[in-house]
Amino acid sequence: MTREIVIQAIISGLLMGFVYALIAAGLSLIFGLMEIVNFAHGEFLMLSMFSAFWFWALFGVDPLYSLPVTAALLALLGLVVHYGIIRHILRAPMLAQICATFGLAVFLRALAQFLWTPDFRTVIHPLVEGRVEVLGIFLGLPQIVASVGCLMGFTLLYVFITRTETGLALQATAQDRQAASLMGIPTDRMYALGWAIGAACVGVAGGLLSTFYFVFPEVGFQFALIAYVAVALGGFGSILGCLLAGVLIGLVEALGGLLIDPSFKYLIVFGLYLAVVFFRPQGLFGRF
Amino acid sequence: MRSRTPAPMIAALGAAEREPALQDALNEPARTPWRLRTRLLGLAGLVALLAYPFVLNAPFPQHVMIMIFLYALMAQSWNILAGYCGQISLGHAVFFGIGAYSSGFLFATFRVSPWLGMMVGIAIAMAAAVAIGLPTLRLRGHYFAIATLVIAESVQIVFQRWEFVGAASGIWLPIVRENPLLNFQFNESKIPYYFIALGFLSLVCLAVWYLERSKAGYYFRAIREDPEAASSLGVDVSRYKVLAFMISAGFMSIAGTFYAQYVLVVDPETVFPLTLSILVLLIAVMGGVGTLWGPIIGAAVLVPLSEFTRIYLGGTGGSVDLIIYGALIVLICVFRPVGLLGIWKDWRLGTAVGGAKNRGNA
C-alpha cells in the first residue's frame, strides 16, 4: 500500500464528507426545531436524485442546471409534508411521530419502486465528467463538483441561520418555542420554513449526487443512516457539528474501507455512532 | 425546548386518567362473569380457527393464515417492548434472524431437532437482548430507536460475511422425510404448520394477557408513561426495561425458528432485513400498540392485503401493499394514533355514550 493510495482515500473521503454534511444538516435543522427525526430523509434524497435524473432523461437537462428546480421541488415537498403530516403530530406521543415519518418513508420508497421499478439508473455523460490527476492522485470531477457544491450550500445555510433575521428567528424557535412566540416570531411558519430548508438541502445534495451515483428507489437508506450517525455525532440540532461529523464519517468510511475491508466500512461508521451515543450522548460537538 | 420542566410531573399526575388500558385492567375482575354473547362469540371464533384449514383445504388460504399468525406473533413480541414498555425498537429483525439461524444451523450441521434448536435460539436471543439492551436502553427516544436500527444493520453485515454460517448464501436446510414432528418439517401438508403457528401465537398472547395483569406489566406501563416518575416510586427502570426486551426477543426468535422450518432456507437478506423490523412495527401500530388484540388485528388486515396484491398485481405489485401500508400508517398517526382497535373502541363507545368520541386519545 503506497502513500498515494492512502492520500487518495483521505481526499475522496473528505469529498464525500461534505455531501454527507449537507444531508445531515437538513436532518439536524428539523430535529433542532421540533425534536422530530425525519425518518423519510433518505427518501427525500432518493426523490431529489430521481428528479435530477428525470430532468436529464426526459428533457436532456443536466443535473447541474436543474439543481435549482430540484431544490425548489424538494422545498415544496418539505412544505407539503409539514402542513400535511408534521403539523398534526407535534404534540403526539413519540411513537406516533416516529411511525408517521417512517410510514412516509415506506410510502415514498414503495411508490418510487412502483412508478419507476427497482432498477439502477445513471445519468450518462453528465456535463462534468472524467477525472483529474493532481500529483499522482486521481479525483473524479463530478465528485469534486458535488463536494464543492455541497460545501457552498452548507455555507449558505450557515450564513442564513447565523446572519439573517429570519435565520435568527429560526434559532430562537429551536431554543424555546414559547419565548420565541412571545417575541412575536411566527413559530408555526418557522417550522414550515425549517422543513422547506431542510428538504432543500437534501435536494441540492441529491441533485449533485445523481451526477456520479446510481439512482434507484432504495438509494436513500444508506445515506439516511449516515445522516443519523452524523447528526448524533455532531450533536442533535447543531448545524456546524454536522459539517465536522460529516467529514469525519467520510474519512472513517474511506480509510476503514481501504485499511480493513470495503464491506465493513459501514460497520465502522455504525460503531462510531454507538460509541458516541454511549459515551458522549450530547455528540462530539454538541451544545447541550 | 428547555423550559418544559413541569411536564414530567404533570404527566405523572395525569398518568392514571390518561391510561384507559390500565383502567380497563383494573376494572377487569369486576366484570369477570363474561356476558353470554362474548362467550359465544369467542367459542365460535375458536371453532372457526380450528376448522379453517380443513374447510379451506388448499395451500394458498392456509398459507395466508399461517402468515397472519407469524406476523401477529412478531408484532405481539414487538408490542411487549414498544407498546407496553415504550421502548421503540427499529431492529427487531435481529432476534428473528437469531432464531432462524440457531435452529437452522444446528439442524443443517448436526441434525439437532429444531425444537431443541428453538430453545437454543431463545436463549441466544435473550442473551443478545441483554447485551444490546444494557447499553442501549439507557438511551432515550430517538437515540434508542436509531441505535437498534444501526445494530440490526451491523448484524446483517456480519452475517453476510460470516463464512461459518454460509455467509451471503445462508443455510439450506436438508429435507427430511422421516419423523416430521421431531424434525419440525411437514412436506405433505401445511396443516401442521397452521396449528404450530396458531399455538405459538396463542402462547405469546397468553403471555401478554398474563403480563397485563402482572406486577411486571404494571411496571412496564409505568416506565412507558414516565420513567422518572416510575423510578421515583421504586421501579427498577433499567432492570424492567431489559426484562421487557428479553421477553420480546425470546418470542421474536420463536417466530424466526418457525419461519426457517417453514421455508427451509435461511439467509441474511430474508431474516435480517430492515423491512421486517418496519413491517412488524407497522402491523402493531396499525392494530393498536399496547393492547392485546392490536397486533392480531393489524396482521389480520395487513397480511392478506400484501398477499393478495402480490397475486393480483404480480411483479411490480410487490410494492403496492407497501404503498397502502405507508399511507395508512401516516393517516392513522395523523388522525387517530390509537390504531384500528382504538378507533373501533371509540366508535363503539361513541355510539353507546352518545358522542363522547375523543376519549382515550393516546
XYZ file of C-alpha atoms in Angstrom:
650
model
C 0.000 0.000 0.000
C 1.559 3.176 -1.138
C 1.270 6.608 0.309
C -0.672 7.759 -2.769
C -3.473 5.289 -2.122
C -3.872 6.469 1.442
C -3.878 10.114 0.405
C -6.310 9.240 -2.356
C -8.631 7.625 0.190
C -8.365 10.596 2.525
C -9.252 13.056 -0.209
C -12.163 11.014 -1.560
C -13.390 10.596 1.989
C -13.185 14.321 2.515
C -15.105 14.994 -0.713
C -17.874 12.566 0.275
C -17.875 14.057 3.752
C -19.130 17.429 2.519
C -22.032 15.700 0.784
C -22.889 13.828 3.988
C -22.633 17.078 5.911
C -25.273 18.830 3.818
C -27.665 15.857 4.032
C -27.169 15.715 7.785
C -27.607 19.478 8.121
C -31.135 19.223 6.739
C -31.973 16.492 9.220
C -30.381 18.330 12.094
C -32.180 21.584 11.328
C -35.556 19.867 11.506
C -34.667 17.977 14.655
C -33.311 21.072 16.337
C -36.521 22.936 15.578
C -39.129 20.467 16.767
C -37.406 17.363 18.089
C -38.761 15.212 15.319
C -36.453 12.870 13.461
C -37.399 12.776 9.819
C -37.136 9.072 9.067
C -38.120 9.850 5.472
C -34.971 11.901 4.975
C -33.349 9.211 2.835
C -36.453 9.038 0.683
C -36.292 12.816 0.208
C -32.771 12.290 -1.093
C -33.952 9.497 -3.375
C -36.700 11.699 -4.786
C -34.281 14.539 -5.447
C -31.966 12.150 -7.282
C -34.877 10.919 -9.361
C -35.912 14.490 -10.053
C -32.436 15.262 -11.369
C -32.420 12.004 -13.319
C -35.781 12.606 -14.983
C -34.891 16.160 -15.954
C -31.902 14.677 -17.707
C -33.677 11.646 -19.204
C -36.826 13.419 -20.412
C -35.680 16.921 -21.259
C -31.929 16.469 -21.593
C -31.276 18.993 -18.834
C -28.106 18.263 -16.928
C -28.486 17.691 -13.161
C -26.294 20.726 -12.537
C -28.652 23.000 -14.487
C -31.768 21.508 -12.955
C -30.319 21.842 -9.471
C -32.319 24.961 -8.509
C -35.515 23.317 -9.716
C -34.728 20.125 -7.799
C -34.026 22.111 -4.654
C -37.258 24.079 -5.107
C -39.253 20.894 -5.692
C -37.838 19.367 -2.543
C -38.582 22.515 -0.552
C -42.145 22.208 -1.786
C -42.206 18.577 -0.692
C -40.943 19.661 2.722
C -43.773 22.180 2.978
C -46.361 19.606 1.920
C -45.049 17.119 4.461
C -45.041 19.754 7.175
C -48.545 21.024 6.554
C -49.972 17.614 5.677
C -48.409 15.490 8.396
C -45.979 17.048 10.820
C -48.143 19.934 11.963
C -50.730 17.446 13.218
C -48.336 15.298 15.226
C -46.264 17.934 17.014
C -47.853 17.093 20.329
C -48.455 13.414 19.619
C -46.557 10.720 21.549
C -43.132 9.894 20.169
C -44.286 6.568 18.757
C -46.808 8.356 16.554
C -44.111 10.791 15.429
C -41.668 8.031 14.560
C -44.339 5.986 12.804
C -45.635 8.926 10.801
C -42.257 9.740 9.251
C -41.401 6.044 8.976
C -44.709 5.375 7.255
C -43.983 8.254 4.910
C -40.609 6.682 4.116
C -42.184 3.317 3.364
C -44.826 5.028 1.250
C -42.379 7.104 -0.795
C -39.967 4.252 -1.356
C -42.697 1.826 -2.418
C -44.230 4.468 -4.649
C -40.881 5.075 -6.350
C -40.486 1.346 -6.829
C -43.960 1.082 -8.265
C -43.600 4.028 -10.628
C -40.010 3.601 -11.723
C -39.178 -0.079 -10.960
C -36.305 -1.013 -8.648
C -33.742 -0.666 -11.485
C -30.452 1.146 -11.040
C -30.138 4.127 -13.368
C -27.339 6.524 -14.138
C -27.006 9.862 -15.820
C -24.826 9.069 -18.812
C -22.366 11.738 -19.935
C -23.218 14.454 -17.434
C -21.984 17.988 -18.032
C -18.944 17.378 -15.880
C -17.296 14.005 -16.178
C -13.942 12.342 -16.195
C -11.189 12.817 -13.684
C -8.178 14.945 -12.995
C -4.743 13.943 -11.854
C -3.012 16.043 -9.243
C 0.413 14.844 -8.067
C -0.398 11.215 -8.828
C -3.795 11.378 -7.177
C -6.860 10.794 -9.308
C -10.049 12.601 -8.460
C -13.405 12.295 -10.196
C -14.572 15.672 -11.457
C -18.248 15.041 -10.609
C -17.199 14.233 -7.057
C -15.267 17.470 -6.802
C -18.189 19.455 -8.189
C -20.644 17.747 -5.849
C -18.394 18.290 -2.898
C -17.792 21.955 -3.643
C -21.494 22.430 -4.377
C -22.476 20.879 -1.068
C -19.918 22.944 0.789
C -21.347 26.077 -0.845
C -24.850 25.005 0.050
C -23.731 24.409 3.586
C -22.068 27.818 3.817
C -25.207 29.484 2.507
C -27.280 27.649 5.095
C -24.905 28.595 7.865
C -24.805 32.248 6.884
C -28.571 32.291 6.567
C -29.056 30.850 10.011
C -26.469 32.926 11.831
C -26.542 36.225 9.945
C -30.077 36.932 8.784
C -33.025 37.969 10.890
C -35.129 35.040 9.700
C -32.300 32.676 10.499
C -32.007 34.055 13.998
C -35.744 33.667 14.396
C -35.332 30.029 13.387
C -32.677 29.583 16.036
C -34.815 31.289 18.627
C -37.711 28.981 17.828
C -35.395 25.997 18.191
C -34.200 27.184 21.583
C -37.531 27.992 23.145
C -40.718 27.968 21.197
C -42.829 29.794 23.753
C -40.347 32.567 24.354
C -39.850 32.995 20.616
C -43.570 33.172 20.159
C -43.821 35.843 22.846
C -41.177 37.869 20.997
C -43.504 37.968 18.021
C -41.883 35.228 15.966
C -44.453 33.264 13.964
C -43.219 29.884 15.188
C -45.601 27.874 13.035
C -44.186 29.492 9.957
C -40.668 28.912 11.273
C -41.425 25.201 11.476
C -42.635 25.203 7.897
C -39.556 27.146 6.848
C -37.369 24.622 8.656
C -38.920 21.775 6.706
C -38.591 23.656 3.438
C -34.922 24.455 4.025
C -34.130 21.015 5.429
C -35.639 19.354 2.376
C -33.968 21.817 0.015
C -30.561 20.881 1.489
C -31.270 17.272 0.587
C -32.427 18.455 -2.821
C -29.080 20.099 -3.506
C -27.126 17.097 -2.221
C -29.270 14.650 -4.213
C -29.058 16.643 -7.423
C -25.278 16.737 -7.153
C -25.028 13.070 -6.162
C -27.002 11.985 -9.204
C -24.123 13.002 -11.477
C -21.954 10.126 -10.282
C -24.101 7.822 -8.176
C -26.672 5.209 -9.122
C -30.276 6.347 -8.884
C -32.687 3.719 -7.513
C -35.579 3.634 -5.033
C -33.512 2.181 -2.175
C -30.641 4.623 -2.559
C -31.750 6.885 0.259
C -31.451 4.361 3.014
C -27.694 4.168 3.383
C -27.333 7.940 3.123
C -30.065 8.391 5.711
C -28.286 6.029 8.082
C -25.088 8.002 7.644
C -27.031 11.211 8.210
C -28.444 9.871 11.508
C -24.943 8.958 12.577
C -23.647 12.369 11.553
C -26.417 14.171 13.392
C -25.860 12.151 16.552
C -22.127 12.643 16.233
C -22.398 16.363 15.686
C -24.933 16.747 18.461
C -28.628 16.776 17.620
C -29.584 20.187 16.341
C -26.094 21.542 15.839
C -25.536 22.618 12.231
C -21.809 23.208 12.454
C -21.448 19.854 14.196
C -22.888 18.243 11.067
C -20.058 19.578 8.943
C -17.381 18.177 11.212
C -19.249 14.920 11.735
C -19.925 14.513 8.010
C -16.268 14.977 7.175
C -15.225 12.629 9.986
C -17.590 9.937 8.711
C -16.377 10.396 5.159
C -12.786 9.926 6.326
C -13.535 6.980 8.605
C -15.506 5.297 5.857
C -12.844 5.782 3.195
C -9.904 4.812 5.389
C -11.766 1.939 7.045
C -12.800 0.610 3.656
C -9.206 0.823 2.493
C -7.387 -0.488 5.548
C -9.848 -3.118 6.798
C -12.395 -4.262 4.245
C -14.783 -2.357 1.975
C -17.811 -4.367 3.097
C -17.116 -3.444 6.703
C -16.939 0.301 6.172
C -20.499 0.882 7.357
C -19.855 -1.319 10.360
C -17.143 1.110 11.418
C -19.421 4.092 10.892
C -22.176 2.417 12.932
C -19.673 1.548 15.629
C -18.780 5.221 15.736
C -22.445 6.104 16.304
C -22.833 3.611 19.138
C -19.604 4.728 20.766
C -20.713 8.354 20.649
C -24.230 7.845 21.986
C -22.955 5.635 24.795
C -20.067 7.747 25.944
C -20.942 11.234 24.828
C -24.686 11.427 24.185
C -24.562 15.150 23.591
C -22.455 14.449 20.481
C -18.856 15.319 19.824
C -19.571 18.991 19.250
C -22.988 19.266 20.874
C -24.052 22.369 22.725
C -26.036 20.545 25.357
C -37.219 23.356 24.326
C -35.579 23.508 27.704
C -38.440 25.194 29.504
C -40.549 22.103 29.900
C -39.573 21.124 33.415
C -43.056 20.682 34.834
C -44.050 18.259 32.080
C -42.982 15.017 33.797
C -44.829 15.938 36.967
C -47.990 16.741 35.104
C -47.608 13.504 33.198
C -47.178 11.589 36.434
C -50.263 13.151 37.942
C -52.284 12.629 34.811
C -50.978 9.130 34.147
C -53.927 7.401 35.773
C -56.591 9.171 33.790
C -54.629 9.207 30.559
C -54.323 5.433 30.607
C -57.534 3.719 29.594
C -55.823 0.331 29.236
C -54.752 0.491 32.860
C -58.248 1.384 33.935
C -59.681 -1.445 31.922
C -57.224 -3.811 33.502
C -58.149 -2.541 36.949
C -61.819 -2.961 36.250
C -61.381 -6.407 34.767
C -62.052 -8.573 37.842
C -65.320 -6.755 38.485
C -66.869 -7.917 35.257
C -65.496 -11.461 35.282
C -68.866 -13.139 34.698
C -68.494 -12.574 30.986
C -71.539 -11.837 29.001
C -73.017 -14.797 27.211
C -72.689 -13.121 23.836
C -68.949 -12.582 24.304
C -68.502 -16.181 25.339
C -70.462 -17.483 22.376
C -68.535 -15.258 20.003
C -65.263 -16.489 21.467
C -66.348 -20.096 21.100
C -67.449 -19.542 17.512
C -64.112 -17.877 16.757
C -62.206 -20.794 18.240
C -64.221 -23.345 16.251
C -63.714 -21.303 13.079
C -59.960 -21.161 13.664
C -59.732 -24.895 14.278
C -61.921 -25.787 11.303
C -60.385 -23.291 8.872
C -57.556 -25.404 7.400
C -59.895 -28.368 6.880
C -62.655 -26.322 5.284
C -60.369 -24.282 3.047
C -58.107 -27.186 2.313
C -55.874 -25.557 -0.297
C -52.295 -24.301 0.076
C -52.966 -20.609 -0.524
C -55.674 -19.879 2.085
C -53.700 -21.903 4.580
C -50.519 -20.021 3.722
C -52.246 -16.660 4.209
C -53.473 -17.713 7.649
C -50.033 -19.024 8.615
C -48.505 -15.689 7.597
C -51.120 -13.842 9.633
C -50.199 -15.922 12.671
C -46.489 -15.451 12.078
C -46.719 -11.675 11.670
C -49.117 -11.360 14.577
C -46.620 -13.307 16.675
C -43.821 -10.934 15.672
C -45.911 -7.806 16.106
C -47.014 -9.027 19.516
C -43.385 -9.604 20.555
C -42.507 -6.092 19.433
C -45.595 -4.849 21.243
C -44.302 -6.184 24.567
C -41.256 -3.942 24.362
C -42.633 -0.960 22.467
C -46.337 -0.994 23.235
C -46.177 -1.860 26.907
C -42.728 -0.668 27.928
C -42.484 2.249 25.481
C -39.059 1.412 24.016
C -39.343 1.738 20.249
C -37.052 -0.788 18.629
C -36.378 -0.448 14.912
C -34.187 -3.516 14.744
C -36.305 -6.405 15.915
C -35.324 -8.454 12.865
C -32.106 -9.239 14.758
C -33.934 -11.627 17.070
C -35.942 -13.128 14.253
C -32.674 -13.843 12.449
C -31.080 -15.276 15.582
C -33.979 -17.707 15.967
C -33.866 -18.729 12.322
C -30.099 -19.143 12.271
C -29.830 -21.012 15.598
C -32.267 -23.775 14.776
C -31.385 -23.802 11.076
C -27.660 -24.081 11.671
C -27.983 -26.766 14.360
C -30.329 -28.809 12.178
C -28.312 -28.470 8.979
C -24.970 -29.326 10.576
C -25.773 -31.612 13.496
C -29.351 -32.699 12.770
C -30.396 -31.344 16.147
C -34.178 -31.291 16.379
C -35.398 -27.769 15.543
C -37.467 -27.841 18.715
C -34.254 -28.018 20.669
C -32.715 -25.513 18.273
C -35.604 -23.215 19.046
C -34.759 -23.351 22.750
C -31.143 -22.554 21.934
C -32.366 -19.709 19.735
C -34.496 -18.301 22.548
C -31.541 -18.479 24.912
C -29.226 -16.730 22.434
C -31.869 -14.108 21.588
C -32.388 -13.354 25.276
C -28.657 -13.133 25.859
C -28.388 -10.836 22.843
C -31.250 -8.749 24.229
C -29.314 -8.300 27.458
C -26.114 -7.486 25.597
C -27.856 -4.981 23.321
C -30.296 -3.742 25.919
C -27.970 -2.982 28.804
C -26.164 -0.181 26.995
C -28.874 0.959 24.567
C -31.878 1.044 26.884
C -30.216 3.856 28.791
C -30.683 5.960 25.675
C -33.853 7.916 25.277
C -36.328 8.089 22.460
C -34.778 8.608 19.085
C -31.321 7.650 20.247
C -32.576 4.200 21.236
C -34.579 3.781 18.044
C -31.637 4.685 15.825
C -29.223 2.589 17.918
C -31.367 -0.523 17.391
C -31.620 0.280 13.689
C -27.857 0.611 13.417
C -27.216 -2.577 15.408
C -29.605 -4.545 13.212
C -27.847 -3.317 10.086
C -24.465 -4.215 11.572
C -25.633 -7.727 12.477
C -26.858 -8.207 8.931
C -23.490 -7.118 7.546
C -21.698 -9.538 9.870
C -23.918 -12.451 8.838
C -23.417 -11.606 5.170
C -19.678 -12.088 5.630
C -19.627 -14.896 8.197
C -18.419 -18.000 6.307
C -19.175 -20.323 9.223
C -22.919 -19.826 8.789
C -22.837 -19.752 4.998
C -22.156 -16.017 4.527
C -24.453 -14.350 1.991
C -25.927 -17.577 0.596
C -27.059 -18.658 4.034
C -28.142 -22.097 5.164
C -30.224 -24.545 3.167
C -32.000 -26.927 5.477
C -31.896 -30.556 4.305
C -35.287 -32.026 3.515
C -36.014 -34.961 5.770
C -38.908 -37.330 5.142
C -38.956 -39.386 8.336
C -40.278 -38.309 11.687
C -41.854 -34.977 10.652
C -42.899 -33.934 14.131
C -39.453 -34.347 15.661
C -37.791 -32.689 12.678
C -40.362 -29.872 12.517
C -40.774 -30.451 8.782
C -44.045 -31.217 7.115
C -43.615 -31.685 3.412
C -47.024 -33.121 2.625
C -49.373 -30.567 4.101
C -49.464 -27.086 5.566
C -51.955 -28.072 8.255
C -49.338 -28.935 10.907
C -47.631 -25.588 10.266
C -51.007 -23.918 10.663
C -51.561 -25.377 14.096
C -47.996 -24.855 15.273
C -48.150 -21.184 14.239
C -51.514 -20.833 15.934
C -50.031 -22.449 19.028
C -47.067 -20.040 19.108
C -49.370 -17.073 18.619
C -51.624 -18.273 21.435
C -48.560 -18.659 23.625
C -47.385 -15.081 23.111
C -50.922 -13.756 23.536
C -51.319 -15.679 26.769
C -48.032 -14.223 27.930
C -49.227 -10.711 27.112
C -52.594 -11.384 28.734
C -50.816 -12.516 31.875
C -48.368 -9.635 31.644
C -51.206 -7.109 31.549
C -52.273 -8.359 34.967
C -48.867 -8.964 36.497
C -46.693 -6.667 38.535
C -44.095 -6.543 35.768
C -46.774 -5.473 33.296
C -47.767 -2.528 35.504
C -44.108 -1.606 35.887
C -43.658 -1.716 32.107
C -46.553 0.659 31.568
C -45.372 2.941 34.341
C -41.969 3.123 32.620
C -43.646 3.859 29.301
C -45.707 6.691 30.747
C -42.918 8.327 32.697
C -39.581 6.705 33.542
C -38.650 9.333 36.146
C -41.947 9.002 37.975
C -41.710 5.200 37.870
C -38.184 5.349 39.187
C -39.176 7.689 41.998
C -41.840 5.189 43.032
C -39.235 2.470 43.376
C -39.415 0.735 39.998
C -36.017 -0.535 38.921
C -36.390 1.072 35.490
C -33.339 -0.323 33.721
C -33.937 -3.850 35.037
C -37.542 -3.938 33.870
C -36.665 -2.437 30.523
C -34.134 -5.218 29.964
C -36.716 -7.766 31.112
C -39.219 -6.465 28.558
C -36.512 -6.584 25.909
C -35.670 -10.209 26.817
C -39.265 -11.429 26.702
C -39.810 -9.622 23.441
C -36.620 -11.043 21.900
C -37.435 -14.592 23.014
C -40.796 -14.607 21.267
C -39.324 -12.970 18.200
C -36.759 -15.773 17.928
C -39.545 -18.374 18.090
C -41.014 -16.704 15.016
C -37.573 -16.963 13.376
C -37.327 -20.700 14.021
C -40.826 -21.230 12.707
C -40.014 -19.283 9.550
C -36.793 -21.269 8.980
C -38.695 -24.546 9.257
C -41.486 -23.254 7.046
C -39.371 -22.125 4.090
C -36.277 -24.276 4.840
C -33.848 -21.566 3.729
C -32.150 -19.049 5.973
C -30.137 -16.208 4.512
C -29.197 -12.758 5.789
C -31.279 -10.908 3.189
C -34.542 -12.521 4.268
C -34.145 -12.924 8.035
C -32.300 -9.730 8.988
C -33.810 -7.063 6.729
C -34.862 -3.649 7.922
C -38.151 -4.193 6.072
C -39.042 -6.918 8.543
C -38.395 -4.681 11.540
C -40.511 -1.958 9.931
C -43.311 -4.320 8.959
C -43.589 -5.604 12.498
C -43.820 -2.049 13.777
C -46.379 -1.032 11.151
C -48.604 -4.018 11.942
C -48.597 -3.326 15.659
C -49.201 0.386 15.210
C -51.926 -0.244 12.679
C -53.820 -2.511 15.043
C -53.102 -0.537 18.185
C -49.964 -0.583 20.316
C -50.044 -1.532 23.950
C -53.125 -3.672 23.532
C -53.536 -7.436 23.434
C -55.609 -7.558 20.269
C -53.947 -4.742 18.332
C -51.125 -6.758 16.726
C -53.533 -9.552 15.783
C -55.937 -7.136 14.145
C -53.065 -5.371 12.400
C -51.760 -8.654 10.997
C -55.236 -9.806 10.010
C -55.687 -6.609 7.995
C -52.226 -6.096 6.527
C -51.016 -9.614 5.728
C -53.927 -10.586 3.442
C -53.603 -7.181 1.793
C -49.990 -7.862 0.875
C -50.595 -11.496 -0.119
C -53.473 -10.566 -2.403
C -51.834 -7.574 -4.052
C -48.834 -9.782 -4.726
C -51.069 -12.280 -6.514
C -53.320 -9.940 -8.419
C -50.740 -7.376 -9.430
C -47.772 -9.685 -9.888
C -44.162 -8.487 -10.228
C -44.321 -4.735 -9.702
C -47.356 -5.239 -7.478
C -44.832 -6.280 -4.854
C -44.696 -2.721 -3.636
C -48.381 -1.799 -3.855
C -49.009 -3.292 -0.427
C -46.237 -1.118 0.996
C -47.714 1.986 -0.640
C -51.010 1.237 1.069
C -49.348 0.335 4.396
C -47.301 3.507 4.406
C -50.252 5.715 3.573
C -52.473 4.005 6.144
C -49.890 4.334 8.885
C -49.390 8.027 8.177
C -53.151 8.578 8.211
C -53.558 6.678 11.467
C -50.698 8.544 13.123
C -52.008 11.904 11.990
C -55.667 11.426 12.772
C -56.078 8.671 15.358
C -52.852 7.397 16.896
C -54.754 4.654 18.736
C -54.810 2.150 15.870
C -57.724 0.269 14.383
C -58.619 -1.300 17.724
C -58.783 2.101 19.390
C -60.834 3.539 16.536
C -63.280 0.668 16.833
C -63.489 1.052 20.614
C -64.041 4.795 20.280
C -66.700 4.212 17.710
C -68.486 1.714 19.941
C -68.232 3.948 22.982
C -69.235 6.916 20.863
C -72.473 5.237 19.843
C -73.134 3.855 23.319
C -72.474 7.007 25.314
C -73.607 9.354 22.597
C -70.928 11.431 21.001
C -68.127 11.060 23.579
C -65.808 10.427 20.709
C -62.427 11.743 21.636
C -61.870 9.548 24.625
C -58.555 7.795 25.108
C -56.544 9.994 22.803
C -53.307 8.096 23.412
